[in-house]
Coordinates of C-alpha atoms in Angstrom, one line a residue:
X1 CA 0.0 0.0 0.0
X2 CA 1.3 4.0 -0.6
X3 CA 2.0 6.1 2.1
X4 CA -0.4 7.8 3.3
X5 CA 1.4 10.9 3.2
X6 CA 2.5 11.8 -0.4
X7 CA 3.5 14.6 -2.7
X8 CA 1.3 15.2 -5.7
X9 CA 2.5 16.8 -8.5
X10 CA 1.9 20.4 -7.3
X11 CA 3.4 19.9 -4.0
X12 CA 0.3 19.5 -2.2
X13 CA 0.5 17.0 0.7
X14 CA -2.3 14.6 0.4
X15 CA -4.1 13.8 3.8
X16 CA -6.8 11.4 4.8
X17 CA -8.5 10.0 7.6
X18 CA -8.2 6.0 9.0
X19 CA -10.8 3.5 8.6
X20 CA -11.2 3.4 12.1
X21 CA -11.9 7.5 12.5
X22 CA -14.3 6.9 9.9
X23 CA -16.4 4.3 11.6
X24 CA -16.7 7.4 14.4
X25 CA -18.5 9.9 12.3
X26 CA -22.5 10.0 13.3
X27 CA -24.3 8.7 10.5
X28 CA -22.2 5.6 11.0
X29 CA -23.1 5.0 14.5
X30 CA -25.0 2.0 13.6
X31 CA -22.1 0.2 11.1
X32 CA -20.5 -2.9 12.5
X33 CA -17.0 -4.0 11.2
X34 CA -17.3 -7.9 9.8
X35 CA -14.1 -8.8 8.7
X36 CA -10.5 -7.2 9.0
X37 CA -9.9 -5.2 12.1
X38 CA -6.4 -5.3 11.3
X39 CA -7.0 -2.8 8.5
X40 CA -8.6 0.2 10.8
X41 CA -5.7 2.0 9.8
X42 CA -5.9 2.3 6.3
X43 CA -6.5 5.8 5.0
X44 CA -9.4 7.0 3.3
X45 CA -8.7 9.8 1.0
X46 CA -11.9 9.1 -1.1
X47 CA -15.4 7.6 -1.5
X48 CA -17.0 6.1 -4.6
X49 CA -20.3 4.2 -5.0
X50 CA -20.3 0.8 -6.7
X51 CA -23.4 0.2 -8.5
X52 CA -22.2 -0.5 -12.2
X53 CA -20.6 -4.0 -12.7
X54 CA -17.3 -2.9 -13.9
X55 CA -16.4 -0.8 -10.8
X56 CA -12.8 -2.3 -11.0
X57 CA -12.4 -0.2 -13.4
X58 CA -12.8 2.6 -12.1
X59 CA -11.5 2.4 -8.6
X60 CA -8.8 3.9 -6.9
X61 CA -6.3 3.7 -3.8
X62 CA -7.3 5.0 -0.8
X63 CA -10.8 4.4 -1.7
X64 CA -13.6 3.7 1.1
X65 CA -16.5 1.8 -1.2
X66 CA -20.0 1.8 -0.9
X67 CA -22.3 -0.4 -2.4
X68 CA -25.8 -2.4 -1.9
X69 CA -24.4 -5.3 -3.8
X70 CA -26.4 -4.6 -6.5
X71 CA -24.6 -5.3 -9.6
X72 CA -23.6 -8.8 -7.8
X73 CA -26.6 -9.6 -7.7
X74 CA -26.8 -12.2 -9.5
X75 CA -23.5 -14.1 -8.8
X76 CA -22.9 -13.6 -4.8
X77 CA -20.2 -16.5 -5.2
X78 CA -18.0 -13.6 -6.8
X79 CA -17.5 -11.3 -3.7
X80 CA -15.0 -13.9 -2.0
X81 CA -13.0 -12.8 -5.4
X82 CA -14.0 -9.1 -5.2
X83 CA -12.6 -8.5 -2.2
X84 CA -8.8 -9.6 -3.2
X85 CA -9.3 -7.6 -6.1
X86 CA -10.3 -4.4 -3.5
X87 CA -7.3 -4.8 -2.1
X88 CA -4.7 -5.7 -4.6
X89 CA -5.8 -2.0 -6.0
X90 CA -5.4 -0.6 -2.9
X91 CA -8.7 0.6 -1.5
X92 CA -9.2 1.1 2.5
X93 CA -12.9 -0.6 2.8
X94 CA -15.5 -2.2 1.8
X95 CA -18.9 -0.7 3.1
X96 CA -22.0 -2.9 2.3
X97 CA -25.9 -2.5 3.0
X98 CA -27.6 -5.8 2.8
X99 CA -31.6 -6.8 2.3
X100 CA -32.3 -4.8 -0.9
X101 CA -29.9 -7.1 -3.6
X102 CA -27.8 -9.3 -1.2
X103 CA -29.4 -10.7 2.0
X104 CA -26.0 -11.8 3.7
X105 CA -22.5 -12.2 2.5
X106 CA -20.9 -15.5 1.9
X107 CA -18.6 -16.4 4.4
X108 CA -15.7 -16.8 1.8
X109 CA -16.0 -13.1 1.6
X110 CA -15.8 -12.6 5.6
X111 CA -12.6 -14.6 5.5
X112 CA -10.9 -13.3 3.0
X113 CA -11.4 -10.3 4.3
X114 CA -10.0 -11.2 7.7
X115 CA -7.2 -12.8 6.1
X116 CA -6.6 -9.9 3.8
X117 CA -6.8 -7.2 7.0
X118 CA -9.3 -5.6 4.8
X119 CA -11.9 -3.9 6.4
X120 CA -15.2 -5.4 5.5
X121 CA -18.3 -3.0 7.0
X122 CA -21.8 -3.5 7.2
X123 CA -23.6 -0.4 6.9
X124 CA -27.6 0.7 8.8
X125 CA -30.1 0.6 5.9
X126 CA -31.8 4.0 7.4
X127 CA -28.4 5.6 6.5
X128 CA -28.3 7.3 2.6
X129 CA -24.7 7.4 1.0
X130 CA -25.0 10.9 0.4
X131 CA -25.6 11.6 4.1
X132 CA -22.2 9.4 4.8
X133 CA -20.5 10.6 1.5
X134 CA -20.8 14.4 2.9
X135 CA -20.0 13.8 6.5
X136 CA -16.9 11.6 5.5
X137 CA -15.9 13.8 2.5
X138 CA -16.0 16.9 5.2
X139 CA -13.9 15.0 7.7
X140 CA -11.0 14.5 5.2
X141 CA -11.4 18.3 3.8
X142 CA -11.2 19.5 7.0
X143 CA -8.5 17.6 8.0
X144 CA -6.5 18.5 4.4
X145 CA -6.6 22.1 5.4
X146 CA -5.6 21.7 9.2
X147 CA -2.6 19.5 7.5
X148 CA -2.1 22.2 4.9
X149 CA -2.1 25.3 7.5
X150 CA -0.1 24.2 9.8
X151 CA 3.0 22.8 7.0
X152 CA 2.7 26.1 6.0
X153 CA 3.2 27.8 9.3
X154 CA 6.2 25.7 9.9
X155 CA 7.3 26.4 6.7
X156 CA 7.0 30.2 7.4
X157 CA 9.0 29.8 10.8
X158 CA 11.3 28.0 9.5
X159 CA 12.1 30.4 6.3
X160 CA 12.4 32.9 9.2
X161 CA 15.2 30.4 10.6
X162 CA 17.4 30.9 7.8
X163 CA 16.8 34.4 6.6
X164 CA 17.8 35.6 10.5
X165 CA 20.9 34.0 9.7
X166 CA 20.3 30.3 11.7
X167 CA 22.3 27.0 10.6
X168 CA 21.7 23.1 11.2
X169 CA 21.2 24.2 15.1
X170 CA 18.4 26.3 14.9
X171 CA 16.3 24.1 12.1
X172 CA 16.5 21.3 14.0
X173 CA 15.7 23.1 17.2
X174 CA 12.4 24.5 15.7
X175 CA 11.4 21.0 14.0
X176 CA 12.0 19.4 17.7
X177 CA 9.9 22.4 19.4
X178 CA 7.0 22.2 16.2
X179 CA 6.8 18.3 16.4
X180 CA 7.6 17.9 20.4
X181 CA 10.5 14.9 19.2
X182 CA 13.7 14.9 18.6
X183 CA 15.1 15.6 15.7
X184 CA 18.3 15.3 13.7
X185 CA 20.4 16.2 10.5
X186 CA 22.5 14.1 9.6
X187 CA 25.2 13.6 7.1
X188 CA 25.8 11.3 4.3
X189 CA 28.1 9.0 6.5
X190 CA 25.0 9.0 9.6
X191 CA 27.3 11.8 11.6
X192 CA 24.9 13.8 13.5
X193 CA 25.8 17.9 12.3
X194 CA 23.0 19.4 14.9
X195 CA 20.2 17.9 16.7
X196 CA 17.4 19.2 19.3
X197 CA 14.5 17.4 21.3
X198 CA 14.5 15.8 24.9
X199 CA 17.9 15.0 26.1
X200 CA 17.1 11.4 26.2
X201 CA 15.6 11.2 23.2
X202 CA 18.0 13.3 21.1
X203 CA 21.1 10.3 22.4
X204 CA 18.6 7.1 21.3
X205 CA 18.7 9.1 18.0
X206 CA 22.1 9.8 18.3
X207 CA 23.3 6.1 18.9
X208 CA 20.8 4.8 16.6
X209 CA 22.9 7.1 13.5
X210 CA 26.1 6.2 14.9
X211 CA 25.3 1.9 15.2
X212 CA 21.9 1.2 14.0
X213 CA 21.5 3.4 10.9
X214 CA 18.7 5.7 9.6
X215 CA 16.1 4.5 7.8
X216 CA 16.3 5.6 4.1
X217 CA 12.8 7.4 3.2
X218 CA 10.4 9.2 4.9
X219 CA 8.0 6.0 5.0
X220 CA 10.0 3.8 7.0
X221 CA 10.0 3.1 11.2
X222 CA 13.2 2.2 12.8
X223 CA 14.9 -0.9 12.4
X224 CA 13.5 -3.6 14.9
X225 CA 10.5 -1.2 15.5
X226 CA 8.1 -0.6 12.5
X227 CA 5.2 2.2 13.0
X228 CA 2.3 0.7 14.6
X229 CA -0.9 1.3 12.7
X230 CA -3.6 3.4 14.2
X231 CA -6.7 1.6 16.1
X232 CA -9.7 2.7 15.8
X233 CA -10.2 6.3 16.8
X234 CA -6.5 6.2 17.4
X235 CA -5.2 8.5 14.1
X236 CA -3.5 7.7 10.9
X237 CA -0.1 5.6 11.2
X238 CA 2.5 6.8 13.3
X239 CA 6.2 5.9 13.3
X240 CA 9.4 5.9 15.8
X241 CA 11.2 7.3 13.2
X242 CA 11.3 8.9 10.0
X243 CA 13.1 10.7 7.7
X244 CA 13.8 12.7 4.7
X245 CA 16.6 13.8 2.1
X246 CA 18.7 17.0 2.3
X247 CA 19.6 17.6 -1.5
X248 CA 20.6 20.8 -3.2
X249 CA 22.2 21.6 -6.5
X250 CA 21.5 17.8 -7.4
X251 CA 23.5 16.9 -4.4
X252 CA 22.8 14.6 -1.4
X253 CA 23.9 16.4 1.7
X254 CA 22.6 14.1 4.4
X255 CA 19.0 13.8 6.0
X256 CA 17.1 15.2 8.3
X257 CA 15.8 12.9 11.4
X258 CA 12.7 12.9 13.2
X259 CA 12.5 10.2 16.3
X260 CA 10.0 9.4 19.4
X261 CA 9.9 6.4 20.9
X262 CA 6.1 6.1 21.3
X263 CA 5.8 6.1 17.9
X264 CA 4.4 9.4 18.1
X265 CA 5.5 10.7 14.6
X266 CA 2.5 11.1 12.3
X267 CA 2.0 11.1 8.7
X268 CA 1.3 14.6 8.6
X269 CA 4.8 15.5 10.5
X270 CA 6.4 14.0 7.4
X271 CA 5.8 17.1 5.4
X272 CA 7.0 19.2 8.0
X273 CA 10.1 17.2 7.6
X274 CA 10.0 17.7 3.6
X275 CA 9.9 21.3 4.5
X276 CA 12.7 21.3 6.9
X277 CA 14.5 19.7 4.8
X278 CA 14.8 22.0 2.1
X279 CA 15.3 24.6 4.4
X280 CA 18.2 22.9 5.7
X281 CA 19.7 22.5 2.3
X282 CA 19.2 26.8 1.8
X283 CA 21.8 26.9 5.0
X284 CA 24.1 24.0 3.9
X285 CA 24.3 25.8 0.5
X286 CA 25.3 28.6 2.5
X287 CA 27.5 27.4 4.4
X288 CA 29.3 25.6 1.8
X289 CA 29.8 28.6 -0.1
X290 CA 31.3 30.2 2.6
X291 CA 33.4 27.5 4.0
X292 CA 34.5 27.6 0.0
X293 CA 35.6 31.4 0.5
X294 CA 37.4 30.7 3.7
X295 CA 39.2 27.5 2.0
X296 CA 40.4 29.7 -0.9
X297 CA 41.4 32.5 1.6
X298 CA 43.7 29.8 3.5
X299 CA 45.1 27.9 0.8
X300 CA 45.9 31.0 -1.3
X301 CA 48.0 32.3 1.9
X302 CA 49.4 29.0 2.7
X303 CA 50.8 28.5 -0.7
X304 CA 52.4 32.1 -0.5
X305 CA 54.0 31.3 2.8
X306 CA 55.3 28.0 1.1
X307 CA 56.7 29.5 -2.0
X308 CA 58.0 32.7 0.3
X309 CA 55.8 35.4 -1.3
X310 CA 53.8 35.6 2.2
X311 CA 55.9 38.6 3.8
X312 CA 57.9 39.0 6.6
X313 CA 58.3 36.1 9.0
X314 CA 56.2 38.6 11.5
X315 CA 53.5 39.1 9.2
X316 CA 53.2 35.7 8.3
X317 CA 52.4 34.4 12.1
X318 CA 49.8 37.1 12.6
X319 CA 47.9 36.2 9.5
X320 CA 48.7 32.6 10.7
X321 CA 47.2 33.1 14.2
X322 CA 43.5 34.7 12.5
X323 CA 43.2 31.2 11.2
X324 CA 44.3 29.5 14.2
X325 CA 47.5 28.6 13.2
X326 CA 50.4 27.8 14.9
X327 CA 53.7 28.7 12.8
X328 CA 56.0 30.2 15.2
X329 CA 57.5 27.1 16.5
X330 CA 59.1 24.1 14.3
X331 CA 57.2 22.4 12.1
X332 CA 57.2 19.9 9.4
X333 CA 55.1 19.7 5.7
X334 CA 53.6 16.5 4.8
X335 CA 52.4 16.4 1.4
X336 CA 49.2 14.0 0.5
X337 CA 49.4 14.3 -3.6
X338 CA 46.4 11.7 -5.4
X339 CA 47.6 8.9 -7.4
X340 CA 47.8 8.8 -10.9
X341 CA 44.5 7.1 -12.2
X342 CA 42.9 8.6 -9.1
X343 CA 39.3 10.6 -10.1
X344 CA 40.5 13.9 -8.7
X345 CA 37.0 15.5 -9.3
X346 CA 35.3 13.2 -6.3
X347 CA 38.5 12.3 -4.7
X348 CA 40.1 15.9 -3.9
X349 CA 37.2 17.4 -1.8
X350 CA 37.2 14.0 0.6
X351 CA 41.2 13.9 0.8
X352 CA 40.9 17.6 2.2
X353 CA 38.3 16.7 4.7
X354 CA 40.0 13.8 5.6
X355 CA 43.5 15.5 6.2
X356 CA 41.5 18.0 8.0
X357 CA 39.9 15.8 10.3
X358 CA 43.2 14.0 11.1
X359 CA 45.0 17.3 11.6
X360 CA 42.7 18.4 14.5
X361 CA 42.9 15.4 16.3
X362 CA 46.8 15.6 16.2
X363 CA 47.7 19.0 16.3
X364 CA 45.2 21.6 16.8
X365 CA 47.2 24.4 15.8
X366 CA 48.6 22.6 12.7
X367 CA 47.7 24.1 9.4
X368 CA 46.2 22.3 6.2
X369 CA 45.0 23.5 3.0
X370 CA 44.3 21.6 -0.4
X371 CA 46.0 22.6 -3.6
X372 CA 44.9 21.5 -7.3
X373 CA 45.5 18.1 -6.9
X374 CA 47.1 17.4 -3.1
X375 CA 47.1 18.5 0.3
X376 CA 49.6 20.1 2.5
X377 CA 49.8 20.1 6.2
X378 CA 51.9 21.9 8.3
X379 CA 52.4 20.0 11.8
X380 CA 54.1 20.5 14.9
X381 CA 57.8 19.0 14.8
X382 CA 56.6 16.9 17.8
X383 CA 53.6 15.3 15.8
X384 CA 54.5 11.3 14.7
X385 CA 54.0 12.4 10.9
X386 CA 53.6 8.5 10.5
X387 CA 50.2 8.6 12.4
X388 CA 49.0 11.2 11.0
X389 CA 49.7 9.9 7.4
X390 CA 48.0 6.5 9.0
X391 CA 44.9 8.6 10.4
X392 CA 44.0 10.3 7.3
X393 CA 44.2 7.2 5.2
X394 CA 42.3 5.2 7.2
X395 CA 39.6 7.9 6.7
X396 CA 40.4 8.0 3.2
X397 CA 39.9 4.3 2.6
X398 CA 36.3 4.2 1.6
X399 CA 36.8 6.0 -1.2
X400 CA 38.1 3.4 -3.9
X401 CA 39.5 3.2 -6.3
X402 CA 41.2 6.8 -5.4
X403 CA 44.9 6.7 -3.0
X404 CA 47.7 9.2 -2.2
X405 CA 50.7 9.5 -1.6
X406 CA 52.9 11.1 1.6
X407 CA 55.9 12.5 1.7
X408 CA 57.2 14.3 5.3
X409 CA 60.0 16.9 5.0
X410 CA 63.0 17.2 7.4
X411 CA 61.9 19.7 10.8
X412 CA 62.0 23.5 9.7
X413 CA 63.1 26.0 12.8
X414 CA 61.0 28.9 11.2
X415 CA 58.5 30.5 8.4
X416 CA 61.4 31.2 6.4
X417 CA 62.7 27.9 6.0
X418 CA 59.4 26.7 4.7
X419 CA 59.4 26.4 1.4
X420 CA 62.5 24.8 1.2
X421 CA 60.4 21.6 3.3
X422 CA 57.8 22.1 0.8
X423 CA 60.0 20.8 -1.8
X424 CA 61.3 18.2 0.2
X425 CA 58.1 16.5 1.3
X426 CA 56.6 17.1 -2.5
X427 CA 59.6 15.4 -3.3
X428 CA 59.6 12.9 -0.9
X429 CA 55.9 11.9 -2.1
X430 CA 56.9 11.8 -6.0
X431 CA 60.0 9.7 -5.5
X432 CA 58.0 7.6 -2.4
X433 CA 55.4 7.1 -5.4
X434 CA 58.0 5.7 -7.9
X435 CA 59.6 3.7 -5.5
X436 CA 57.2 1.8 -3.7
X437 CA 54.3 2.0 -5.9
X438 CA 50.4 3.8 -4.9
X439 CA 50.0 5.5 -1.3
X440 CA 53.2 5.2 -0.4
X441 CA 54.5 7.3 2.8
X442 CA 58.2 8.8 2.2
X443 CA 60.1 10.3 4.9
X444 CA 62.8 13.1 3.0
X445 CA 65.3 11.9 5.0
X446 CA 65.0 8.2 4.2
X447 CA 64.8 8.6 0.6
X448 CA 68.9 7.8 0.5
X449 CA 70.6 7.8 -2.5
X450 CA 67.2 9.0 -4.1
X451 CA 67.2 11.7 -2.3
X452 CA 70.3 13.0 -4.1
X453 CA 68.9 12.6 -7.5
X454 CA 66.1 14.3 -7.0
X455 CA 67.7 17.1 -6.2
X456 CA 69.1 17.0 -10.0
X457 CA 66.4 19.4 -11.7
X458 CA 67.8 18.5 -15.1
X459 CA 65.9 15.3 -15.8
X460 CA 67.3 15.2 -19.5
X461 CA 70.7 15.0 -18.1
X462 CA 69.8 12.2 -15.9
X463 CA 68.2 10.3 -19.1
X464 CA 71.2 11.2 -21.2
X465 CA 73.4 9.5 -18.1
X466 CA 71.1 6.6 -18.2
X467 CA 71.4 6.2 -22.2
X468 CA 75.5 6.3 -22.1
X469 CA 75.7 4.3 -18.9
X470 CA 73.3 1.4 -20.1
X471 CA 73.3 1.8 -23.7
X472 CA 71.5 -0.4 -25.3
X473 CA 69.6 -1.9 -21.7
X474 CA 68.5 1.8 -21.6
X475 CA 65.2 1.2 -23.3
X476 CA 62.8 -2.0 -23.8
X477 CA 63.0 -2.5 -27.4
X478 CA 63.6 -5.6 -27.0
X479 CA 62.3 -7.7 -24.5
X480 CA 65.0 -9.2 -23.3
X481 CA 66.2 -6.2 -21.7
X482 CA 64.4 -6.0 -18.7
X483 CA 65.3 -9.2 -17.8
X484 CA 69.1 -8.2 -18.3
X485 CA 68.7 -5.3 -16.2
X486 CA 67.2 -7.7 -13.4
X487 CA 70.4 -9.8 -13.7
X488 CA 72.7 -7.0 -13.5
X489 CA 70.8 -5.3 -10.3
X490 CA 71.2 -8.4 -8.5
X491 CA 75.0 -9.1 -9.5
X492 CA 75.7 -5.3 -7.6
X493 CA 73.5 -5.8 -4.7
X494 CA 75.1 -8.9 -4.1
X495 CA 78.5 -7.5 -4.6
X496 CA 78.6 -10.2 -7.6
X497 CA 78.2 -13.3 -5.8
X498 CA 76.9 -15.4 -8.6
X499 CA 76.0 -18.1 -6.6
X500 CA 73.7 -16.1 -4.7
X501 CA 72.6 -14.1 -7.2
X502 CA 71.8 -17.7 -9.3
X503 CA 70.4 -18.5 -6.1
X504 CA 67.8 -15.7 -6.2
X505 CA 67.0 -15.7 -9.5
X506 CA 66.3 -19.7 -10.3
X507 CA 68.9 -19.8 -12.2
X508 CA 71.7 -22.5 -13.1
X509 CA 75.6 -21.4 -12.3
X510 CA 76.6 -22.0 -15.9
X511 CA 73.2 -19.7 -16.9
X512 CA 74.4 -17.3 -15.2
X513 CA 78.0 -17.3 -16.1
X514 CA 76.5 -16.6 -19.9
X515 CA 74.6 -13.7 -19.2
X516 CA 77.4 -12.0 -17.2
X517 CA 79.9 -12.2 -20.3
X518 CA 76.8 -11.2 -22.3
X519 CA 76.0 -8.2 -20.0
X520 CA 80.4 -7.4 -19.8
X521 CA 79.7 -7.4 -23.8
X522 CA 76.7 -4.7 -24.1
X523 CA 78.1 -2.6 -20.5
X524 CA 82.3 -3.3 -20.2
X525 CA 84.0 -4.9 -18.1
X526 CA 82.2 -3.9 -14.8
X527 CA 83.0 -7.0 -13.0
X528 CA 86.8 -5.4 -12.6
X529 CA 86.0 -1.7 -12.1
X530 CA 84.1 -0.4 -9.1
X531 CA 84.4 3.2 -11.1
X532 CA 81.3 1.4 -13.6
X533 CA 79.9 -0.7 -11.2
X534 CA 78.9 2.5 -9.8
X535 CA 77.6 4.4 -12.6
X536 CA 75.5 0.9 -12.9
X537 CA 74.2 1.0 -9.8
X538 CA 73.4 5.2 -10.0
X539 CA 71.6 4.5 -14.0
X540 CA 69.3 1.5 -12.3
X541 CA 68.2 3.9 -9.8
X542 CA 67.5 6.7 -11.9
X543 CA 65.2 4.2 -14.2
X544 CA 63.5 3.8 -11.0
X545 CA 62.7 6.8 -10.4
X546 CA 61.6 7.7 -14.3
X547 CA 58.7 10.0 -14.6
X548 CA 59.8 12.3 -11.9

């Protein structure tokens, strides 16, 4: 069955009454319920009469349906199979008057009705169905406007929210104090941003987003604890919990959280919900926008004070201080630069947050900042630059198939010695990268030999090195000489053993002999000069680090 709560094309919420509020109006004082008690809470949005024999036809959900049987007339065998038919389209009830065509319903009917939860009603013959279409039809109008008028004075109040300048905080607060629950917005990972309501209340809710989960639409209850339907008299359905989207600009910023643990949440709240929650995306929008400002503000000033166009080193800690910044002690950059192959336009925004996140937690006073395609923090010289590297991935993880690199520079004493530890940790990430592969962390200091050529900015003298070093091994036109190159890297790191180095690669003694008079052939004699065997050793590393 629908919700009984939904939005028609023009925005209008759609209210009704339950079966059981209807068996309370007067002219149906004398109606007895048959079959289906479990049903009372359907909604009634409508009536119709059925007195033509194609009625099917023309019903609709929501439906309650009158009828004196008369076009079955003639085949009371068929209303066991009417009623499954009611219900499969949706209707609330069945009301009957019988004497006139039908003189008592067969008691397939009754129990498929009961089986059903279909309310089946016998209506008082002294009753007309105009008297109980008007008296029913003015129950739901009147309830459609009440519905209507007060949506639309929380609507109002909470428009006034936003345009006196309230967030998240004060949205929720006048949801909780409209709809006397708590209430909630949440973000897209279930972290609660701002929530109101009784105390207790406002921590079920709390611990339900953090272990439980949220339900995903408006229509649903809380896990383990659907909404109970209305009994008779009782109301329309209510729920323990309920829900709704916050989107803007054809983004999904989170939800907004409605909960009571009497199930006290009704079907007409559910708009109010719909209406906070576009009024909480107006302040997200807004805040976005100017947490975008502020962002720009910081990284454009960080990246002066790392390239050393940010001023004086006294100018640069008072501008450093109004963004709560710490830069007059010793410090150390990490760099956080995105893989290759990473998707930089869903991946950059995240590994900011996430660097953020981890930043507070380990230094308060730290600064961070995101450039076109990385992130650079600037931590106190006291902070395990490994745990924070650790931190931030670990908050970084769910977002396959993106990763990043780290690289951490050496401790700088002061502001002006900055940018210098820029280049070393940007370095230290690059060569980390071509070393170790995909979210690798790099320490400047560790990179050893590497270290030193990076520090060559003239890449096309290192390739020329590589070419006259290596010659022909230089390049993989043929396939064979990668494998060559493999032999020869393990000859020099085991200070040419060749039984070890046989040992290591599979291979046999005599095998191995070959390819070393091969590889003396194509590179000299290197097995007699330590002079080549270093230039060797130096070209193999520089063909690791290729592309930097």
């Amino acid at each position: 069955m629908e919700p009984p709560v939904r939005l028609a094309s023009t925005g209008t919420i759609i209210h009704g009454v339950s079966v059981g509020e209807v068996l309370g109006v007067s002219t149906l004082a004398g109606a007895r319920l048959i079959a289906g008690e479990r049903g009372l809470g359907r909604i009634v949005q409508r009536l119709n009469v059925m007195e033509v024999p194609d009625i099917l036809a023309w019903v609709k959900p929501h439906e309650l349906l009158l009828t004196t049987g008369y076009p079955l007339r003639n085949t009371p065998q068929s209303l066991g199979r009417l009623v499954a038919d009611l219900d499969e389209r949706g209707l609330a009830a069945l009301g009957i008057k019988l004497g006139r065509y039908v003189d008592e319903l067969p008691a397939e009917m009754a129990e498929q009705a009961e089986r059903l939860g279909f309310p089946l009603i016998l209506l008082p013959n002294d009753v007309g169905f105009d008297d109980i279409l008007n008296q029913v039809l003015t129950d739901i109008l009147n309830r459609q406007a009440a519905v209507l008028v007060r949506a639309e004075e929380a609507h109002r109040a909470l428009v006034q929210v936003v345009l006196a300048g309230g967030g998240l905080d004060e949205v929720t607060a006048e949801v909780a104090a409209l709809l006397d629950v708590a209430v909630a917005a949440v973000d897209g990972r279930g972290r609660v941003l701002a929530a109101a309501g009784p105390r207790e209340h406002v921590a079920a809710l709390r611990e339900s987003a953090a272990h439980d989960g949220l339900p995903a639409s408006a229509g649903q209850g809380q896990p383990g604890q659907p909404g109970q339907a209305g009994q008779p008299g009782a109301g329309p359905r209510g729920r323990v919990m309920a829900s709704v989207p916050v989107t803007a600009g054809g983004h999904h910023h989170g939800r907004i959280v409605a909960y009571s643990p009497a199930g006290a949440i009704r079907d007409s709240d559910v708009g109010i919900l719909e209406r906070a929650a576009t009024v909480a995306a107006l302040a997200v929008t807004r805040q976005e926008a100017v947490h975008a400002v502020e962002s720009k503000y910081r990284a454009d000033f960080l990246r002066d004070v790392l390239t050393g166009r940010a001023g004086t080193a006294e100018r640069v800690a008072a501008r450093a201080r109004a963004f709560g910044w710490d830069l007059e002690r010793p410090v150390t950059v990490l760099v956080a630069e995105l893989d290759p192959d990473s998707d930089e336009r869903t991946a950059q925004d995240r590994l900011v947050t996430c660097w953020t996140a981890a930043l507070r937690r380990h230094d308060p006073g730290g600064a961070v900042a995101g450039f076109s395609h990385e992130v650079v923090a600037v931590v106190g010289a006291e902070v395990d630059a490994s745990r924070l590297a650790r931190d931030a991935a670990a908050g970084f993880a769910d977002v396959p198939p993106a990763t990043f690199s780290t690289g951490t520079s050496r401790p700088s004493p002061g502001v002006a010695t900055l940018p210098e530890a820029y280049t070393q940790a940007l370095k230290a990430a690059r060569v980390g990268r071509q070393l170790h592969g995909p979210g690798a962390v790099a320490h400047f200091d560790q990179l050893g030999v590497y270290r030193l050529l990076s520090l060559v900015s003239d890449t096309d003298e290192l390739h020329a090195f590589v070419k006259e070093t290596l010659g022909p091994l230089s390049s993989d036109a043929d396939a064979e000489n990668a494998d060559l190159r493999r032999t020869l890297q393990v000859l020099l790191e085991t200070n040419l053993n060749v039984a070890e180095t046989a040992r290591r690669l599979h291979f046999h003694y005599n095998t191995l002999r070959y390819r070393i008079g091969k590889l003396e052939r194509l590179l000299g004699n290197f097995t007699d000069d330590p002079h080549l065997r270093l230039n060797l050793t130096l070209a193999l590393h520089v063909l690791r680090m290729r592309g930097i």
